[in-house]
Amino acid sequence: MFDVIIPVYKPTQKLMTLFYYLNRQTVKPDKVIVINTEKEYWDAFFDPFDILKKYPFLEVHHIKKDDFDHGNTRNYGVSFSKAEFFLMMTDDAVPADENMAENLLKAFDNDKVGMSYAKQLPHKGCNAIEKYTRSFNYPNESKIKGIDDLETLGIKTFYASNVCCMYRRKFFDEIGGFIKKTIFNEDMIYARNMINKGYLIAYTPSAKVFHSHNFTGKQYFKRNFDLGVSQADNPDIFGDVKSEGEGVKLVKSTAIYLCKKFMPWLVFKLVYHSACKYLGFRYGKRYKKLSDKRVLRYTMSPSYFEKDNW
């Protein structure tokens, strides 16, 4: 009924946990297609024969680092699937329970739904700011979103995350798959193209995965620089919506939460991280005006700029 597609780079124990929970789902995948970057890292972590014996649903394909792209690598994974639905996941996401896949699939009872994405929960040990950010971006209420919501929801209309997102293959083929070259945001670019055709996105909080990061200010800067680059390179997708407003809402809401929880000292950390995000994003939006040296210092993805993107 559905396959799972996971791009992998330098596998960790979280990936083993992900395989374990995929195998325990109430609705099991037919195949788990792994697109692994650099075979040596896979072989260093796994015994190739043992892992395939333990999880016979695995299908592993190796690529070189120079060939990785957020959009086209995922298209490559989809090319190995013939299923009606496929589930995109990242290698650091872990299903919270055994009903994740089943709950994602329920959204497709609506014939117009082409994407169904999961609620992201903080990992154990996640800091207070990131924990609140997860609850802000992934509330408990489900929602069906379409082109008519652009005026009220803005960029949130086509927010969806390939950390854990199920796709209807029929619509995917019709739209032409993910953008073939992008530094970031392949999921949102696809989502905008999909709603432009009149299809719908389902946010399905009954499907849950653990996924969070305790980033430093520098890491936030670099991540948001790449986010800005993706918007600068795709004005047809992002040009008619504002994204800064959502960031301001999040900062204000987080500051209120920290004070209510008697952690006002963390507001200083929040302001610092927010400034790093904002500056990174603004520089990314204007990256074509920066020197090559600065761009390569600011980005998390230097290889993107080494592929004749300029």
Coordinates of C-alpha atoms in Angstrom, one line a residue:
M1 CA 0.0 0.0 0.0
F2 CA 2.9 2.4 0.8
D3 CA 6.6 2.6 0.7
V4 CA 9.0 4.6 2.9
I5 CA 11.8 6.7 1.4
I6 CA 14.7 7.9 3.7
P7 CA 17.7 9.8 2.6
V8 CA 20.6 8.9 4.9
Y9 CA 24.0 10.4 5.6
K10 CA 26.3 9.0 8.3
P11 CA 23.7 6.7 10.0
T12 CA 23.3 6.7 13.8
Q13 CA 21.4 4.7 16.4
K14 CA 18.3 6.8 15.6
L15 CA 18.1 5.2 12.2
M16 CA 18.1 1.7 13.8
T17 CA 15.3 2.9 16.1
L18 CA 13.4 4.2 13.0
F19 CA 13.7 0.8 11.3
Y20 CA 12.5 -0.9 14.4
Y21 CA 9.3 1.2 14.7
L22 CA 8.6 1.1 11.0
N23 CA 8.6 -2.7 11.3
R24 CA 6.1 -2.5 14.2
Q25 CA 3.5 -0.2 12.5
T26 CA -0.1 -1.3 12.5
V27 CA 0.0 -0.8 8.7
K28 CA 3.4 -1.9 7.6
P29 CA 5.3 -0.5 4.6
D30 CA 5.9 -2.7 1.6
K31 CA 9.4 -1.4 1.2
V32 CA 11.7 1.0 3.0
I33 CA 13.9 2.6 0.4
V34 CA 17.1 4.1 1.7
I35 CA 19.1 6.5 -0.5
N36 CA 22.5 6.5 1.4
T37 CA 25.1 9.1 0.7
E38 CA 28.6 7.5 0.6
K39 CA 28.6 3.7 0.9
E40 CA 31.6 3.7 3.3
Y41 CA 29.6 5.3 6.1
W42 CA 26.8 2.8 5.7
D43 CA 29.2 -0.1 5.8
A44 CA 31.0 1.3 8.8
F45 CA 27.8 1.4 10.8
F46 CA 26.0 -1.7 9.6
D47 CA 26.9 -5.1 8.5
P48 CA 25.1 -5.0 5.1
F49 CA 24.0 -8.6 5.3
D50 CA 22.8 -8.6 8.9
I51 CA 20.7 -5.4 8.5
L52 CA 19.0 -6.8 5.4
K53 CA 18.4 -10.1 7.2
K54 CA 16.9 -8.3 10.2
Y55 CA 14.8 -6.0 8.1
P56 CA 14.0 -7.7 4.7
F57 CA 11.9 -4.7 3.7
L58 CA 15.0 -2.6 3.3
E59 CA 16.2 -1.6 -0.1
V60 CA 19.5 0.4 -0.1
H61 CA 20.9 2.5 -2.9
H62 CA 24.1 4.4 -2.5
I63 CA 25.1 7.8 -4.1
K64 CA 28.1 10.1 -3.9
K65 CA 28.0 13.2 -1.8
D66 CA 28.4 15.4 -4.9
D67 CA 25.2 13.9 -6.3
F68 CA 23.1 14.7 -3.3
D69 CA 20.3 17.2 -3.6
H70 CA 17.3 17.7 -1.3
G71 CA 14.9 17.5 -4.2
N72 CA 16.4 15.2 -6.8
T73 CA 17.7 12.7 -4.3
R74 CA 14.2 12.2 -3.0
N75 CA 12.9 11.9 -6.6
Y76 CA 15.5 9.2 -7.1
G77 CA 14.1 7.3 -4.1
V78 CA 10.6 7.6 -5.4
S79 CA 11.7 6.1 -8.7
F80 CA 12.1 2.8 -6.9
S81 CA 8.6 2.8 -5.6
K82 CA 5.4 1.6 -7.4
A83 CA 3.1 2.1 -4.4
E84 CA 0.0 4.2 -4.4
F85 CA 1.4 6.2 -1.4
F86 CA 4.9 6.9 -0.2
L87 CA 6.2 8.2 3.1
M88 CA 9.1 10.6 3.2
M89 CA 11.1 10.6 6.4
T90 CA 14.5 11.9 7.6
D91 CA 17.0 9.6 9.2
D92 CA 16.8 11.4 12.6
A93 CA 13.0 11.1 13.0
V94 CA 11.6 8.4 15.2
P95 CA 7.9 7.3 15.2
A96 CA 6.3 8.0 18.6
D97 CA 4.0 4.9 18.4
E98 CA 2.9 2.1 16.2
N99 CA -0.1 4.0 14.6
M100 CA 1.9 6.7 12.8
A101 CA 1.6 5.4 9.3
E102 CA -2.0 4.3 9.7
N103 CA -3.0 7.8 11.0
L104 CA -1.2 9.5 8.1
L105 CA -3.0 7.3 5.6
K106 CA -6.5 8.2 7.0
A107 CA -6.2 11.7 5.6
F108 CA -6.3 10.3 2.1
D109 CA -9.9 9.3 2.5
N110 CA -10.4 12.9 1.2
D111 CA -9.7 12.4 -2.6
K112 CA -8.3 15.9 -2.9
V113 CA -5.6 15.4 -0.2
G114 CA -2.1 14.9 -1.7
M115 CA 0.1 15.3 1.4
S116 CA -0.4 14.3 5.0
Y117 CA 2.3 15.3 7.5
A118 CA 2.9 14.4 11.1
K119 CA 3.2 16.3 14.4
Q120 CA 6.8 16.6 15.6
L121 CA 7.5 16.0 19.3
P122 CA 10.7 17.1 21.1
H123 CA 13.3 14.4 22.0
K124 CA 14.1 13.8 25.6
G125 CA 16.7 16.3 26.6
C126 CA 15.4 19.0 24.3
N127 CA 15.8 22.5 25.7
A128 CA 12.8 24.5 26.8
I129 CA 12.8 27.0 23.9
E130 CA 12.9 24.3 21.2
K131 CA 10.3 22.3 23.1
Y132 CA 7.9 25.2 23.0
T133 CA 8.8 25.8 19.3
R134 CA 7.6 22.3 18.5
S135 CA 4.3 22.8 20.2
F136 CA 3.8 26.2 18.4
N137 CA 4.6 24.8 15.0
Y138 CA 2.8 21.5 15.5
P139 CA -0.4 22.1 17.6
N140 CA -2.8 19.4 18.6
E141 CA -5.6 20.4 16.2
S142 CA -5.7 18.8 12.7
K143 CA -6.1 21.0 9.7
I144 CA -6.8 20.7 5.9
K145 CA -5.2 23.5 4.0
G146 CA -5.6 24.7 0.4
I147 CA -5.2 27.6 -1.9
D148 CA -8.1 29.5 -0.4
D149 CA -6.2 29.7 2.9
L150 CA -3.3 31.8 1.5
E151 CA -4.9 35.1 2.5
T152 CA -5.4 34.1 6.1
L153 CA -2.5 31.6 6.8
G154 CA 0.1 33.0 4.4
I155 CA 3.2 30.9 4.2
K156 CA 1.7 28.5 6.8
T157 CA -0.8 27.4 4.1
F158 CA 1.9 25.3 2.3
Y159 CA 4.0 24.5 5.3
A160 CA 4.7 20.7 5.4
S161 CA 7.7 18.8 6.4
N162 CA 9.5 15.8 4.9
V163 CA 10.7 14.9 8.4
C164 CA 7.5 12.7 8.2
C165 CA 5.1 13.3 5.3
M166 CA 2.9 10.9 3.3
Y167 CA 2.3 11.6 -0.4
R168 CA -0.3 10.5 -3.0
R169 CA 1.8 9.1 -5.9
K170 CA -0.8 10.0 -8.5
F171 CA -0.6 13.7 -7.7
F172 CA 3.2 13.5 -7.3
D173 CA 3.6 12.2 -10.9
E174 CA 1.1 14.8 -12.2
I175 CA 3.1 17.7 -10.6
G176 CA 6.4 16.4 -11.7
G177 CA 7.9 15.5 -8.3
F178 CA 10.1 17.6 -6.2
I179 CA 12.1 20.5 -7.6
K180 CA 15.2 18.9 -9.1
K181 CA 17.7 21.3 -7.5
T182 CA 17.2 23.1 -4.2
I183 CA 19.3 24.0 -1.2
F184 CA 16.3 23.5 1.2
N185 CA 12.5 23.5 1.3
E186 CA 11.8 20.9 -1.3
D187 CA 8.7 19.9 0.7
M188 CA 7.2 23.4 0.8
I189 CA 8.0 24.1 -2.8
Y190 CA 6.2 20.9 -3.8
A191 CA 3.3 21.7 -1.5
R192 CA 2.8 25.2 -3.0
N193 CA 2.8 23.7 -6.5
M194 CA 0.3 21.1 -5.4
I195 CA -2.2 23.5 -3.8
N196 CA -1.9 25.7 -6.9
K197 CA -3.5 22.8 -8.8
G198 CA -6.4 22.8 -6.3
Y199 CA -5.2 19.9 -4.1
L200 CA -5.0 19.9 -0.3
I201 CA -2.5 19.4 2.5
A202 CA -3.5 17.6 5.7
Y203 CA -1.8 18.3 9.0
T204 CA -2.3 15.1 10.9
P205 CA -1.3 15.5 14.6
S206 CA -2.5 12.0 15.5
A207 CA 0.6 10.8 13.6
K208 CA 3.6 11.7 15.7
V209 CA 7.4 11.5 15.4
F210 CA 10.2 12.6 17.8
H211 CA 12.3 15.1 16.0
S212 CA 14.1 18.1 17.5
H213 CA 17.6 19.8 17.6
N214 CA 19.4 21.9 20.2
F215 CA 21.0 24.2 17.8
T216 CA 23.6 26.9 18.7
G217 CA 23.2 30.5 17.5
K218 CA 25.7 29.8 14.7
Q219 CA 23.8 26.7 13.5
Y220 CA 20.5 28.7 13.5
F221 CA 22.2 31.4 11.4
K222 CA 23.4 28.9 8.8
R223 CA 20.2 27.0 8.7
N224 CA 18.2 30.2 8.2
F225 CA 20.7 31.5 5.6
D226 CA 19.9 28.4 3.5
L227 CA 16.2 29.0 4.1
G228 CA 16.6 32.6 2.8
V229 CA 18.5 31.2 -0.2
S230 CA 15.7 28.8 -1.1
Q231 CA 13.2 31.7 -1.0
A232 CA 15.4 33.9 -3.1
D233 CA 15.9 31.1 -5.7
N234 CA 12.1 30.4 -5.9
P235 CA 10.3 33.7 -6.1
D236 CA 7.3 32.1 -7.9
I237 CA 6.7 30.0 -4.7
F238 CA 7.5 32.5 -1.9
G239 CA 7.3 35.9 -3.6
D240 CA 3.7 36.6 -2.8
V241 CA 3.7 35.6 0.9
K242 CA 5.5 37.0 4.0
S243 CA 7.4 34.7 6.3
E244 CA 8.9 37.1 8.9
G245 CA 5.5 37.6 10.6
E246 CA 5.3 34.0 11.7
G247 CA 8.8 34.4 13.3
V248 CA 7.8 37.4 15.2
K249 CA 4.7 35.6 16.5
L250 CA 6.8 32.7 17.6
V251 CA 9.3 34.9 19.5
K252 CA 6.6 36.8 21.4
S253 CA 4.7 33.6 22.2
T254 CA 7.9 31.9 23.4
A255 CA 8.9 34.8 25.6
I256 CA 5.5 34.8 27.3
Y257 CA 5.7 31.0 27.8
L258 CA 9.1 31.3 29.4
C259 CA 8.0 33.9 31.8
K260 CA 4.9 32.0 32.8
K261 CA 7.1 28.9 33.4
F262 CA 9.4 31.0 35.7
M263 CA 12.3 30.8 33.3
P264 CA 12.8 34.5 32.3
W265 CA 16.6 34.2 32.0
L266 CA 16.0 32.1 28.9
V267 CA 14.4 35.1 27.2
F268 CA 18.0 36.4 26.6
K269 CA 18.9 33.2 24.9
L270 CA 15.7 33.4 22.9
V271 CA 16.5 36.9 21.7
Y272 CA 20.0 35.9 20.7
H273 CA 18.9 32.8 18.8
S274 CA 16.1 34.8 17.1
A275 CA 18.6 37.5 16.0
C276 CA 20.8 34.8 14.5
K277 CA 17.8 33.3 12.7
Y278 CA 16.7 36.7 11.4
L279 CA 20.2 37.8 10.2
G280 CA 20.8 34.5 8.6
F281 CA 17.5 34.6 6.7
R282 CA 18.1 38.2 5.6
Y283 CA 21.6 37.5 4.3
G284 CA 20.3 34.4 2.6
K285 CA 17.6 36.4 0.8
R286 CA 20.3 38.6 -0.5
Y287 CA 23.0 36.0 -1.1
K288 CA 23.6 37.0 -4.7
K289 CA 24.9 40.3 -3.6
L290 CA 27.5 38.7 -1.2
S291 CA 31.0 37.6 -2.1
D292 CA 31.6 33.9 -2.8
K293 CA 33.7 33.7 0.4
R294 CA 30.9 35.0 2.6
V295 CA 28.3 32.8 1.1
L296 CA 30.4 29.7 1.6
R297 CA 31.1 30.8 5.2
Y298 CA 27.4 31.3 6.0
T299 CA 25.8 28.3 4.4
M300 CA 25.3 24.8 5.8
S301 CA 25.4 23.4 2.2
P302 CA 28.5 24.6 0.4
S303 CA 28.1 21.9 -2.3
Y304 CA 24.9 23.6 -3.5
F305 CA 27.0 26.6 -4.6
E306 CA 29.6 24.5 -6.2
K307 CA 27.1 23.1 -8.8
D308 CA 27.0 26.1 -11.1
N309 CA 24.1 27.6 -9.2
W310 CA 25.4 31.2 -9.4

